[in-house]
Tab-separated table of N, CA and C in Angstrom:
chain	number	residue	atom	x	y	z
O	21	UNK	N	0.842	-1.190	0.000
O	21	UNK	CA	0.000	0.000	0.000
O	21	UNK	C	0.881	1.245	0.000
O	22	UNK	N	1.875	1.272	0.860
O	22	UNK	CA	2.737	2.445	0.938
O	22	UNK	C	3.564	2.609	-0.340
O	23	UNK	N	3.992	1.504	-0.912
O	23	UNK	CA	4.727	1.558	-2.172
O	23	UNK	C	3.871	2.217	-3.254
O	24	UNK	N	2.630	1.762	-3.387
O	24	UNK	CA	1.729	2.325	-4.394
O	24	UNK	C	1.434	3.795	-4.096
O	25	UNK	N	1.308	4.124	-2.839
O	25	UNK	CA	1.015	5.497	-2.445
O	25	UNK	C	2.132	6.442	-2.882
O	26	UNK	N	3.369	6.015	-2.745
O	26	UNK	CA	4.501	6.840	-3.177
O	26	UNK	C	4.437	7.127	-4.675
O	27	UNK	N	3.941	6.165	-5.442
O	27	UNK	CA	3.866	6.338	-6.895
O	27	UNK	C	2.861	7.403	-7.302
O	28	UNK	N	1.852	7.644	-6.459
O	28	UNK	CA	0.848	8.632	-6.832
O	28	UNK	C	1.485	9.991	-7.076
O	29	UNK	N	2.264	10.466	-6.132
O	29	UNK	CA	2.867	11.790	-6.265
O	29	UNK	C	3.881	11.821	-7.408
O	30	UNK	N	4.632	10.739	-7.581
O	30	UNK	CA	5.605	10.696	-8.678
O	30	UNK	C	4.906	10.850	-10.027
O	31	UNK	N	3.809	10.125	-10.215
O	31	UNK	CA	3.095	10.191	-11.493
O	31	UNK	C	2.382	11.530	-11.659
O	32	UNK	N	1.947	12.130	-10.557
O	32	UNK	CA	1.328	13.463	-10.635
O	32	UNK	C	2.341	14.502	-11.100
O	33	UNK	N	3.568	14.380	-10.650
O	33	UNK	CA	4.603	15.319	-11.080
O	33	UNK	C	4.842	15.200	-12.581
O	34	UNK	N	4.768	13.999	-13.106
O	34	UNK	CA	4.977	13.790	-14.541
O	34	UNK	C	3.766	14.235	-15.357
O	35	UNK	N	2.570	13.813	-14.955
O	35	UNK	CA	1.366	14.046	-15.760
O	35	UNK	C	0.644	15.338	-15.420
O	36	UNK	N	0.917	15.896	-14.256
O	36	UNK	CA	0.150	17.045	-13.799
O	36	UNK	C	-1.140	16.585	-13.146
O	37	UNK	N	-1.816	17.502	-12.483
O	37	UNK	CA	-3.093	17.173	-11.846
O	37	UNK	C	-4.164	18.146	-12.309
O	38	UNK	N	-5.377	17.685	-12.260
O	38	UNK	CA	-6.551	18.494	-12.555
O	38	UNK	C	-7.404	18.541	-11.300
O	39	UNK	N	-8.050	19.656	-11.058
O	39	UNK	CA	-8.971	19.704	-9.927
O	39	UNK	C	-10.288	19.056	-10.299
O	40	UNK	N	-10.613	19.063	-11.589
O	40	UNK	CA	-11.798	18.348	-12.065
O	40	UNK	C	-11.529	17.842	-13.469
O	41	UNK	N	-12.246	16.811	-13.827
O	41	UNK	CA	-12.055	16.226	-15.149
O	41	UNK	C	-13.217	16.622	-16.049
O	42	UNK	N	-12.908	17.357	-17.086
O	42	UNK	CA	-13.946	17.657	-18.066
O	42	UNK	C	-13.367	17.673	-19.468
O	43	UNK	N	-12.133	17.220	-19.604
O	43	UNK	CA	-11.484	17.171	-20.907
O	43	UNK	C	-11.932	15.925	-21.662
O	44	UNK	N	-11.801	15.932	-22.993
O	44	UNK	CA	-12.123	14.723	-23.763
O	44	UNK	C	-11.262	13.553	-23.310
O	45	UNK	N	-11.745	12.360	-23.515
O	45	UNK	CA	-11.039	11.155	-23.091
O	45	UNK	C	-9.644	11.085	-23.708
O	46	UNK	N	-9.496	11.541	-24.933
O	46	UNK	CA	-8.212	11.413	-25.626
O	46	UNK	C	-7.330	12.658	-25.512
O	47	UNK	N	-7.543	13.489	-24.511
O	47	UNK	CA	-6.785	14.721	-24.338
O	47	UNK	C	-5.403	14.417	-23.749
O	48	UNK	N	-4.314	14.643	-24.509
O	48	UNK	CA	-2.974	14.357	-23.969
O	48	UNK	C	-2.554	15.317	-22.860
O	49	UNK	N	-3.281	16.403	-22.681
O	49	UNK	CA	-2.961	17.354	-21.634
O	49	UNK	C	-3.654	17.077	-20.320
O	50	UNK	N	-4.494	16.050	-20.283
O	50	UNK	CA	-5.230	15.723	-19.056
O	50	UNK	C	-4.268	15.286	-17.966
O	51	UNK	N	-4.569	15.666	-16.745
O	51	UNK	CA	-3.742	15.283	-15.604
O	51	UNK	C	-4.388	14.164	-14.810
O	52	UNK	N	-4.076	14.102	-13.528
O	52	UNK	CA	-4.627	13.128	-12.603
O	52	UNK	C	-5.233	13.887	-11.439
O	53	UNK	N	-5.900	13.208	-10.546
O	53	UNK	CA	-6.428	13.855	-9.341
O	53	UNK	C	-5.298	13.989	-8.330
O	54	UNK	N	-5.208	15.120	-7.623
O	54	UNK	CA	-4.119	15.288	-6.659
O	54	UNK	C	-4.224	14.307	-5.485
O	55	UNK	N	-3.074	13.853	-5.022
O	55	UNK	CA	-2.993	13.039	-3.817
O	55	UNK	C	-3.405	13.909	-2.632
O	56	UNK	N	-4.135	13.357	-1.659
O	56	UNK	CA	-4.494	14.162	-0.489
O	56	UNK	C	-3.257	14.815	0.133
O	57	UNK	N	-3.382	16.090	0.441
O	57	UNK	CA	-2.277	16.825	1.035
O	57	UNK	C	-1.445	17.594	0.021
O	58	UNK	N	-1.701	17.383	-1.255
O	58	UNK	CA	-0.973	18.084	-2.308
O	58	UNK	C	-1.961	18.894	-3.142
O	59	UNK	N	-1.511	20.034	-3.618
O	59	UNK	CA	-2.330	20.868	-4.474
O	59	UNK	C	-2.172	20.492	-5.929
O	60	UNK	N	-2.846	21.255	-6.780
O	60	UNK	CA	-2.741	21.041	-8.218
O	60	UNK	C	-1.286	21.199	-8.645
O	61	UNK	N	-0.876	20.399	-9.601
O	61	UNK	CA	0.504	20.364	-10.068
O	61	UNK	C	0.528	20.449	-11.582
O	62	UNK	N	1.405	21.270	-12.110
O	62	UNK	CA	1.602	21.354	-13.554
O	62	UNK	C	2.481	20.180	-13.986
O	63	UNK	N	2.153	19.578	-15.124
O	63	UNK	CA	2.939	18.456	-15.641
O	63	UNK	C	4.373	18.896	-15.903
O	64	UNK	N	5.324	18.084	-15.423
O	64	UNK	CA	6.737	18.378	-15.658
O	64	UNK	C	7.280	17.584	-16.849
O	65	UNK	N	6.615	16.486	-17.196
O	65	UNK	CA	7.051	15.699	-18.354
O	65	UNK	C	6.622	16.427	-19.623
O	66	UNK	N	7.516	16.488	-20.586
O	66	UNK	CA	7.191	17.142	-21.855
O	66	UNK	C	6.796	16.131	-22.919
O	67	UNK	N	6.926	14.869	-22.634
O	67	UNK	CA	6.641	13.812	-23.597
O	67	UNK	C	5.231	13.261	-23.365
O	68	UNK	N	4.404	13.265	-24.421
O	68	UNK	CA	3.021	12.784	-24.309
O	68	UNK	C	2.952	11.333	-23.848
O	69	UNK	N	3.880	10.486	-24.312
O	69	UNK	CA	3.864	9.073	-23.931
O	69	UNK	C	4.141	8.908	-22.437
O	70	UNK	N	5.060	9.701	-21.905
O	70	UNK	CA	5.364	9.626	-20.475
O	70	UNK	C	4.188	10.147	-19.663
O	71	UNK	N	3.553	11.222	-20.109
O	71	UNK	CA	2.373	11.730	-19.388
O	71	UNK	C	1.244	10.706	-19.411
O	72	UNK	N	1.039	10.072	-20.560
O	72	UNK	CA	-0.006	9.055	-20.671
O	72	UNK	C	0.286	7.868	-19.760
O	73	UNK	N	1.533	7.387	-19.794
O	73	UNK	CA	1.930	6.271	-18.928
O	73	UNK	C	1.729	6.647	-17.461
O	74	UNK	N	2.028	7.900	-17.123
O	74	UNK	CA	1.901	8.356	-15.740
O	74	UNK	C	0.441	8.423	-15.300
O	75	UNK	N	-0.418	8.896	-16.185
O	75	UNK	CA	-1.859	8.922	-15.850
O	75	UNK	C	-2.368	7.505	-15.613
O	76	UNK	N	-1.988	6.591	-16.506
O	76	UNK	CA	-2.420	5.199	-16.363
O	76	UNK	C	-1.870	4.604	-15.070
O	77	UNK	N	-0.604	4.844	-14.785
O	77	UNK	CA	-0.001	4.315	-13.558
O	77	UNK	C	-0.692	4.888	-12.327
O	78	UNK	N	-1.051	6.158	-12.368
O	78	UNK	CA	-1.723	6.787	-11.236
O	78	UNK	C	-3.064	6.104	-10.962
O	79	UNK	N	-3.826	5.886	-12.016
O	79	UNK	CA	-5.123	5.203	-11.843
O	79	UNK	C	-4.918	3.789	-11.312
O	80	UNK	N	-3.937	3.084	-11.863
O	80	UNK	CA	-3.656	1.716	-11.429
O	80	UNK	C	-3.220	1.677	-9.971
O	81	UNK	N	-2.367	2.617	-9.564
O	81	UNK	CA	-1.892	2.649	-8.172
O	81	UNK	C	-3.058	2.878	-7.211
O	82	UNK	N	-3.967	3.773	-7.571
O	82	UNK	CA	-5.137	4.032	-6.724
O	82	UNK	C	-5.975	2.763	-6.558
O	83	UNK	N	-6.167	2.040	-7.656
O	83	UNK	CA	-6.926	0.785	-7.603
O	83	UNK	C	-6.194	-0.258	-6.753
O	84	UNK	N	-4.878	-0.341	-6.902
O	84	UNK	CA	-4.089	-1.304	-6.132
O	84	UNK	C	-4.141	-0.996	-4.636
O	85	UNK	N	-4.109	0.274	-4.284
O	85	UNK	CA	-4.211	0.653	-2.872
O	85	UNK	C	-5.541	0.175	-2.306
O	86	UNK	N	-6.633	0.445	-3.031
O	86	UNK	CA	-7.958	0.023	-2.539
O	86	UNK	C	-8.063	-1.494	-2.459
O	87	UNK	N	-7.519	-2.184	-3.448
O	87	UNK	CA	-7.565	-3.654	-3.452
O	87	UNK	C	-6.781	-4.207	-2.265
O	88	UNK	N	-5.565	-3.696	-2.038
O	88	UNK	CA	-4.739	-4.191	-0.937
O	88	UNK	C	-5.384	-3.877	0.414
O	89	UNK	N	-6.000	-2.702	0.541
O	89	UNK	CA	-6.701	-2.379	1.788
O	89	UNK	C	-7.862	-3.343	2.016
O	90	UNK	N	-8.579	-3.648	0.944
O	90	UNK	CA	-9.700	-4.595	1.054
O	90	UNK	C	-9.190	-5.981	1.445
O	91	UNK	N	-8.089	-6.437	0.836
O	91	UNK	CA	-7.512	-7.735	1.181
O	91	UNK	C	-7.086	-7.775	2.642
O	92	UNK	N	-6.421	-6.721	3.103
O	92	UNK	CA	-6.014	-6.677	4.513
O	92	UNK	C	-7.216	-6.817	5.435
O	93	UNK	N	-8.277	-6.107	5.109
O	93	UNK	CA	-9.488	-6.151	5.939
O	93	UNK	C	-10.157	-7.521	5.861
O	94	UNK	N	-10.361	-8.014	4.645
O	94	UNK	CA	-11.072	-9.286	4.459
O	94	UNK	C	-10.283	-10.483	4.977
O	95	UNK	N	-8.989	-10.523	4.739
O	95	UNK	CA	-8.190	-11.690	5.071
O	95	UNK	C	-7.646	-11.659	6.488
O	96	UNK	N	-7.341	-10.453	7.003
O	96	UNK	CA	-6.646	-10.370	8.283
O	96	UNK	C	-7.321	-9.459	9.299
O	97	UNK	N	-8.451	-8.827	8.913
O	97	UNK	CA	-9.155	-7.933	9.824
O	97	UNK	C	-8.361	-6.684	10.177
O	98	UNK	N	-7.458	-6.267	9.290
O	98	UNK	CA	-6.585	-5.111	9.549
O	98	UNK	C	-6.938	-3.954	8.621
O	99	UNK	N	-6.606	-2.763	9.101
O	99	UNK	CA	-6.727	-1.563	8.276
O	99	UNK	C	-5.362	-0.880	8.210
O	100	UNK	N	-5.102	-0.242	7.095
O	100	UNK	CA	-3.839	0.495	6.939
O	100	UNK	C	-4.093	1.716	6.070
O	101	UNK	N	-3.734	2.873	6.591
O	101	UNK	CA	-3.822	4.103	5.822
O	101	UNK	C	-2.481	4.340	5.136
O	102	UNK	N	-2.507	4.652	3.849
O	102	UNK	CA	-1.254	4.845	3.112
O	102	UNK	C	-0.409	5.968	3.691
O	103	UNK	N	0.887	5.763	3.632
O	103	UNK	CA	1.831	6.795	4.033
O	103	UNK	C	3.071	6.692	3.156
O	104	UNK	N	3.751	7.812	2.999
O	104	UNK	CA	4.953	7.821	2.177
O	104	UNK	C	6.085	7.097	2.889
O	105	UNK	N	6.790	6.276	2.159
O	105	UNK	CA	7.984	5.626	2.688
O	105	UNK	C	9.152	6.608	2.566
O	106	UNK	N	10.215	6.351	3.296
O	106	UNK	CA	11.412	7.202	3.197
O	106	UNK	C	11.967	7.172	1.778
O	107	UNK	N	11.995	5.989	1.168
O	107	UNK	CA	12.481	5.864	-0.201
O	107	UNK	C	11.576	6.634	-1.164
O	108	UNK	N	10.272	6.517	-0.967
O	108	UNK	CA	9.321	7.254	-1.796
O	108	UNK	C	9.491	8.755	-1.648
O	109	UNK	N	9.685	9.219	-0.417
O	109	UNK	CA	9.901	10.649	-0.180
O	109	UNK	C	11.159	11.133	-0.894
O	110	UNK	N	12.210	10.337	-0.829
O	110	UNK	CA	13.464	10.706	-1.492
O	110	UNK	C	13.260	10.820	-3.004
O	111	UNK	N	12.543	9.869	-3.594
O	111	UNK	CA	12.291	9.891	-5.036
O	111	UNK	C	11.444	11.100	-5.424
O	112	UNK	N	10.445	11.404	-4.600
O	112	UNK	CA	9.574	12.551	-4.865
O	112	UNK	C	10.372	13.845	-4.814
O	113	UNK	N	11.200	14.013	-3.797
O	113	UNK	CA	12.030	15.223	-3.673
O	113	UNK	C	12.936	15.359	-4.891
O	114	UNK	N	13.510	14.254	-5.333
O	114	UNK	CA	14.369	14.270	-6.517
O	114	UNK	C	13.584	14.748	-7.738
O	115	UNK	N	12.377	14.229	-7.927
O	115	UNK	CA	11.561	14.623	-9.080
O	115	UNK	C	11.083	16.074	-8.952
O	116	UNK	N	10.738	16.492	-7.737
O	116	UNK	CA	10.300	17.874	-7.532
O	116	UNK	C	11.416	18.860	-7.881
O	117	UNK	N	12.656	18.489	-7.624
O	117	UNK	CA	13.774	19.403	-7.854
O	117	UNK	C	14.326	19.335	-9.282
O	118	UNK	N	13.842	18.399	-10.079
O	118	UNK	CA	14.308	18.271	-11.460
O	118	UNK	C	13.527	19.222	-12.359
O	119	UNK	N	14.213	20.005	-13.187
O	119	UNK	CA	13.518	20.927	-14.087
O	119	UNK	C	12.602	20.187	-15.066
O	120	UNK	N	11.491	20.828	-15.403
O	120	UNK	CA	10.534	20.265	-16.356
O	120	UNK	C	11.184	20.120	-17.730
O	121	UNK	N	10.635	19.225	-18.532
O	121	UNK	CA	11.103	19.044	-19.904
O	121	UNK	C	11.891	17.766	-20.081
O	122	UNK	N	12.790	17.778	-21.047
O	122	UNK	CA	13.545	16.568	-21.406
O	122	UNK	C	14.341	16.006	-20.230
O	123	UNK	N	14.923	16.881	-19.418
O	123	UNK	CA	15.687	16.386	-18.259
O	123	UNK	C	14.753	15.651	-17.299
O	124	UNK	N	13.576	16.214	-17.044
O	124	UNK	CA	12.616	15.545	-16.160
O	124	UNK	C	12.214	14.198	-16.760
O	125	UNK	N	11.954	14.161	-18.066
O	125	UNK	CA	11.538	12.911	-18.710
O	125	UNK	C	12.516	11.784	-18.390
O	126	UNK	N	13.797	12.057	-18.545
O	126	UNK	CA	14.808	11.028	-18.306
O	126	UNK	C	14.924	10.668	-16.831
O	127	UNK	N	14.924	11.671	-15.970
O	127	UNK	CA	15.023	11.408	-14.530
O	127	UNK	C	13.787	10.640	-14.065
O	128	UNK	N	12.620	11.006	-14.581
O	128	UNK	CA	11.392	10.298	-14.204
O	128	UNK	C	11.467	8.826	-14.616
O	129	UNK	N	11.860	8.553	-15.858
O	129	UNK	CA	11.923	7.163	-16.318
O	129	UNK	C	12.895	6.343	-15.480
O	130	UNK	N	14.012	6.919	-15.116
O	130	UNK	CA	14.978	6.217	-14.268
O	130	UNK	C	14.418	6.023	-12.850
O	131	UNK	N	13.867	7.094	-12.295
O	131	UNK	CA	13.342	7.036	-10.924
O	131	UNK	C	12.169	6.077	-10.821
O	132	UNK	N	11.256	6.141	-11.772
O	132	UNK	CA	10.078	5.280	-11.694
O	132	UNK	C	10.449	3.820	-11.975
O	133	UNK	N	11.477	3.588	-12.785
O	133	UNK	CA	11.978	2.219	-12.965
O	133	UNK	C	12.521	1.689	-11.645
O	134	UNK	N	13.290	2.516	-10.949
O	134	UNK	CA	13.811	2.111	-9.637
O	134	UNK	C	12.670	1.861	-8.657
O	135	UNK	N	11.648	2.703	-8.723
O	135	UNK	CA	10.474	2.521	-7.859
O	135	UNK	C	9.829	1.155	-8.153
O	136	UNK	N	9.652	0.838	-9.425
O	136	UNK	CA	9.067	-0.455	-9.794
O	136	UNK	C	9.939	-1.614	-9.299
O	137	UNK	N	11.245	-1.477	-9.462
O	137	UNK	CA	12.152	-2.544	-9.027
O	137	UNK	C	12.005	-2.810	-7.533
O	138	UNK	N	11.760	-1.758	-6.761
O	138	UNK	CA	11.649	-1.932	-5.304
O	138	UNK	C	10.434	-2.765	-4.896
O	139	UNK	N	9.470	-2.943	-5.797
O	139	UNK	CA	8.298	-3.778	-5.492
O	139	UNK	C	8.545	-5.252	-5.801
O	140	UNK	N	9.590	-5.538	-6.553
O	140	UNK	CA	9.798	-6.926	-6.975
O	140	UNK	C	10.185	-7.856	-5.824
O	141	UNK	N	11.154	-7.463	-5.011
O	141	UNK	CA	11.600	-8.363	-3.938
O	141	UNK	C	10.467	-8.733	-2.981
O	142	UNK	N	9.701	-7.758	-2.454
O	142	UNK	CA	8.615	-8.149	-1.556
O	142	UNK	C	7.557	-9.002	-2.253
O	143	UNK	N	7.315	-8.736	-3.525
O	143	UNK	CA	6.302	-9.512	-4.251
O	143	UNK	C	6.791	-10.929	-4.522
O	144	UNK	N	8.072	-11.070	-4.840
O	144	UNK	CA	8.636	-12.408	-5.019
O	144	UNK	C	8.633	-13.176	-3.699
O	145	UNK	N	8.989	-12.493	-2.611
O	145	UNK	CA	8.939	-13.137	-1.290
O	145	UNK	C	7.523	-13.590	-0.983
O	146	UNK	N	6.551	-12.761	-1.325
O	146	UNK	CA	5.152	-13.103	-1.087
O	146	UNK	C	4.778	-14.375	-1.854
O	147	UNK	N	5.247	-14.470	-3.092
O	147	UNK	CA	4.935	-15.653	-3.899
O	147	UNK	C	5.529	-16.914	-3.284
O	148	UNK	N	6.724	-16.806	-2.763
O	148	UNK	CA	7.437	-17.971	-2.247
O	148	UNK	C	7.063	-18.270	-0.800
O	149	UNK	N	6.881	-17.227	-0.002
O	149	UNK	CA	6.692	-17.423	1.431
O	149	UNK	C	5.235	-17.500	1.866
O	150	UNK	N	4.298	-17.115	0.991
O	150	UNK	CA	2.900	-17.156	1.412
O	150	UNK	C	2.431	-18.603	1.521
O	151	UNK	N	1.404	-18.789	2.319
O	151	UNK	CA	0.787	-20.105	2.457
O	151	UNK	C	0.388	-20.580	1.064
O	152	UNK	N	0.854	-21.733	0.688
O	152	UNK	CA	0.610	-22.228	-0.669
O	152	UNK	C	-0.886	-22.367	-0.965
O	153	UNK	N	-1.687	-22.519	0.064
O	153	UNK	CA	-3.135	-22.644	-0.125
O	153	UNK	C	-3.813	-21.279	-0.269
O	154	UNK	N	-3.090	-20.202	-0.062
O	154	UNK	CA	-3.665	-18.851	-0.158
O	154	UNK	C	-3.529	-18.365	-1.606
O	155	UNK	N	-4.287	-19.002	-2.481
O	155	UNK	CA	-4.204	-18.745	-3.917
O	155	UNK	C	-4.442	-17.280	-4.282
O	156	UNK	N	-5.442	-16.596	-3.707
O	156	UNK	CA	-5.643	-15.192	-4.096
O	156	UNK	C	-4.438	-14.296	-3.771
O	157	UNK	N	-3.786	-14.526	-2.637
O	157	UNK	CA	-2.613	-13.739	-2.282
O	157	UNK	C	-1.461	-14.051	-3.238
O	158	UNK	N	-1.264	-15.307	-3.513
O	158	UNK	CA	-0.208	-15.718	-4.434
O	158	UNK	C	-0.431	-15.085	-5.810
O	159	UNK	N	-1.658	-15.130	-6.298
O	159	UNK	CA	-1.996	-14.557	-7.605
O	159	UNK	C	-1.794	-13.039	-7.600
O	160	UNK	N	-2.185	-12.381	-6.513
O	160	UNK	CA	-2.011	-10.931	-6.382
O	160	UNK	C	-0.527	-10.566	-6.485
O	161	UNK	N	0.308	-11.276	-5.759
O	161	UNK	CA	1.753	-11.002	-5.778
O	161	UNK	C	2.355	-11.314	-7.148
O	162	UNK	N	1.906	-12.378	-7.760
O	162	UNK	CA	2.383	-12.748	-9.086
O	162	UNK	C	2.049	-11.657	-10.108
O	163	UNK	N	0.849	-11.085	-10.014
O	163	UNK	CA	0.444	-10.015	-10.925
O	163	UNK	C	1.297	-8.764	-10.729
O	164	UNK	N	1.668	-8.478	-9.497
O	164	UNK	CA	2.530	-7.325	-9.235
O	164	UNK	C	3.885	-7.533	-9.896
O	165	UNK	N	4.446	-8.723	-9.768
O	165	UNK	CA	5.750	-9.017	-10.378
O	165	UNK	C	5.684	-8.795	-11.888
O	166	UNK	N	4.681	-9.333	-12.526
O	166	UNK	CA	4.550	-9.202	-13.983
O	166	UNK	C	4.384	-7.732	-14.378
O	167	UNK	N	3.518	-7.015	-13.691
O	167	UNK	CA	3.268	-5.607	-14.025
O	167	UNK	C	4.522	-4.745	-13.826
O	168	UNK	N	5.241	-4.970	-12.735
O	168	UNK	CA	6.426	-4.163	-12.461
O	168	UNK	C	7.524	-4.450	-13.487
O	169	UNK	N	7.734	-5.723	-13.820
O	169	UNK	CA	8.746	-6.076	-14.813
O	169	UNK	C	8.402	-5.469	-16.169
O	170	UNK	N	7.139	-5.548	-16.570
O	170	UNK	CA	6.727	-4.964	-17.846
O	170	UNK	C	6.919	-3.454	-17.845
O	171	UNK	N	6.562	-2.801	-16.747
O	171	UNK	CA	6.736	-1.356	-16.638
O	171	UNK	C	8.198	-0.954	-16.737
O	172	UNK	N	9.062	-1.685	-16.042
O	172	UNK	CA	10.503	-1.400	-16.098
O	172	UNK	C	11.011	-1.527	-17.528
O	173	UNK	N	10.641	-2.610	-18.191
O	173	UNK	CA	11.119	-2.822	-19.554
O	173	UNK	C	10.577	-1.761	-20.510
O	174	UNK	N	9.329	-1.337	-20.330
O	174	UNK	CA	8.772	-0.264	-21.163
O	174	UNK	C	9.555	1.032	-20.962
O	175	UNK	N	9.874	1.357	-19.706
O	175	UNK	CA	10.601	2.602	-19.430
O	175	UNK	C	12.043	2.517	-19.923
O	176	UNK	N	12.679	1.381	-19.793
O	176	UNK	CA	14.043	1.215	-20.310
O	176	UNK	C	14.050	1.365	-21.831
O	177	UNK	N	13.022	0.828	-22.471
O	177	UNK	CA	12.916	0.962	-23.927
O	177	UNK	C	12.733	2.429	-24.325
O	178	UNK	N	11.905	3.163	-23.591
O	178	UNK	CA	11.732	4.594	-23.866
O	178	UNK	C	13.045	5.340	-23.671
O	179	UNK	N	13.756	5.043	-22.588
O	179	UNK	CA	15.045	5.695	-22.342
O	179	UNK	C	15.998	5.457	-23.513
O	180	UNK	N	16.003	4.268	-24.020
O	180	UNK	CA	16.916	3.925	-25.112
O	180	UNK	C	16.488	4.595	-26.417
O	181	UNK	N	15.238	4.422	-26.795
O	181	UNK	CA	14.764	4.927	-28.090
O	181	UNK	C	14.697	6.446	-28.150
O	182	UNK	N	14.250	7.073	-27.076
O	182	UNK	CA	14.032	8.522	-27.106
O	182	UNK	C	15.242	9.333	-26.662
O	183	UNK	N	16.090	8.749	-25.792
O	183	UNK	CA	17.175	9.523	-25.198
O	183	UNK	C	18.546	8.887	-25.388
O	184	UNK	N	18.607	7.753	-26.107
O	184	UNK	CA	19.884	7.106	-26.354
O	184	UNK	C	20.527	6.525	-25.098
O	185	UNK	N	19.745	6.368	-24.062
O	185	UNK	CA	20.229	5.838	-22.776
O	185	UNK	C	19.895	4.347	-22.736
O	186	UNK	N	20.715	3.557	-23.425
O	186	UNK	CA	20.401	2.136	-23.624
O	186	UNK	C	21.053	1.208	-22.600
O	187	UNK	N	21.870	1.733	-21.708
O	187	UNK	CA	22.549	0.895	-20.727
O	187	UNK	C	21.990	1.011	-19.329
O	188	UNK	N	20.886	1.751	-19.151
O	188	UNK	CA	20.342	1.947	-17.804
O	188	UNK	C	19.819	0.637	-17.224
O	189	UNK	N	20.228	0.359	-15.992
O	189	UNK	CA	19.736	-0.794	-15.248
O	189	UNK	C	19.161	-0.250	-13.937
O	190	UNK	N	17.876	-0.477	-13.669
O	190	UNK	CA	17.280	0.066	-12.443
O	190	UNK	C	18.057	-0.315	-11.195
O	191	UNK	N	18.117	0.618	-10.280
O	191	UNK	CA	18.749	0.496	-8.967
O	191	UNK	C	20.259	0.620	-9.018
O	192	UNK	N	20.886	0.331	-10.155
O	192	UNK	CA	22.339	0.440	-10.231
O	192	UNK	C	22.781	1.565	-11.150
O	193	UNK	N	21.858	2.146	-11.903
O	193	UNK	CA	22.233	3.187	-12.855
O	193	UNK	C	22.819	2.573	-14.102
O	194	UNK	N	23.843	3.178	-14.642
O	194	UNK	CA	24.423	2.694	-15.890
O	194	UNK	C	25.119	1.365	-15.685
O	195	UNK	N	24.999	0.519	-16.648
O	195	UNK	CA	25.566	-0.832	-16.610
O	195	UNK	C	27.088	-0.769	-16.610
O	196	UNK	N	27.695	-1.522	-15.720
O	196	UNK	CA	29.138	-1.662	-15.711
O	196	UNK	C	29.518	-2.803	-16.650
O	197	UNK	N	30.608	-2.656	-17.335
O	197	UNK	CA	31.042	-3.677	-18.298
O	197	UNK	C	31.359	-5.005	-17.627
O	198	UNK	N	31.811	-4.965	-16.370
O	198	UNK	CA	32.197	-6.198	-15.692
O	198	UNK	C	31.042	-6.871	-14.957
O	199	UNK	N	29.869	-6.258	-15.045
O	199	UNK	CA	28.720	-6.805	-14.316
O	199	UNK	C	28.171	-8.006	-15.059
O	200	UNK	N	27.908	-9.074	-14.377
O	200	UNK	CA	27.423	-10.298	-14.977
O	200	UNK	C	25.909	-10.370	-14.891
O	201	UNK	N	25.258	-10.559	-16.008
O	201	UNK	CA	23.784	-10.651	-16.011
O	201	UNK	C	23.377	-12.027	-16.350
């Protein structure tokens, strides 16, 4: 839940926010709804594809937060209100301080790839360590792994095709020649 919550502000910085939605469905200038505690934000990404991906990710993160809260309540009788993680706060501050435009586009793709990578280990642990009979939890974690890996690969492809940054590896930055994959 907290991981997804951190993504809301990151995607809002890229796509911008609207106080209300009245634009056509296919409007590339449309933003997202602001995260509670934040005001309207102007889009910092200059690339329509990145803004579109960010809007979609924002909607998906909101749905994932509600789904995970429902699972916690239904399966374990627990409630959890989203809060920013220290890592999420650091990523947000980095994006807030990055100038809008092409520089933001590249920093966002790198930062959001790293954000996605940070969800893989807990989701893989969930797949392996969860009660094997808890099929819905296992399936939920499996879907997160697939979605995060696909998102990372999409962003790495954008970095390469649009910015010539073809050696980026999430969490480590540029690929070292001696690194074994």
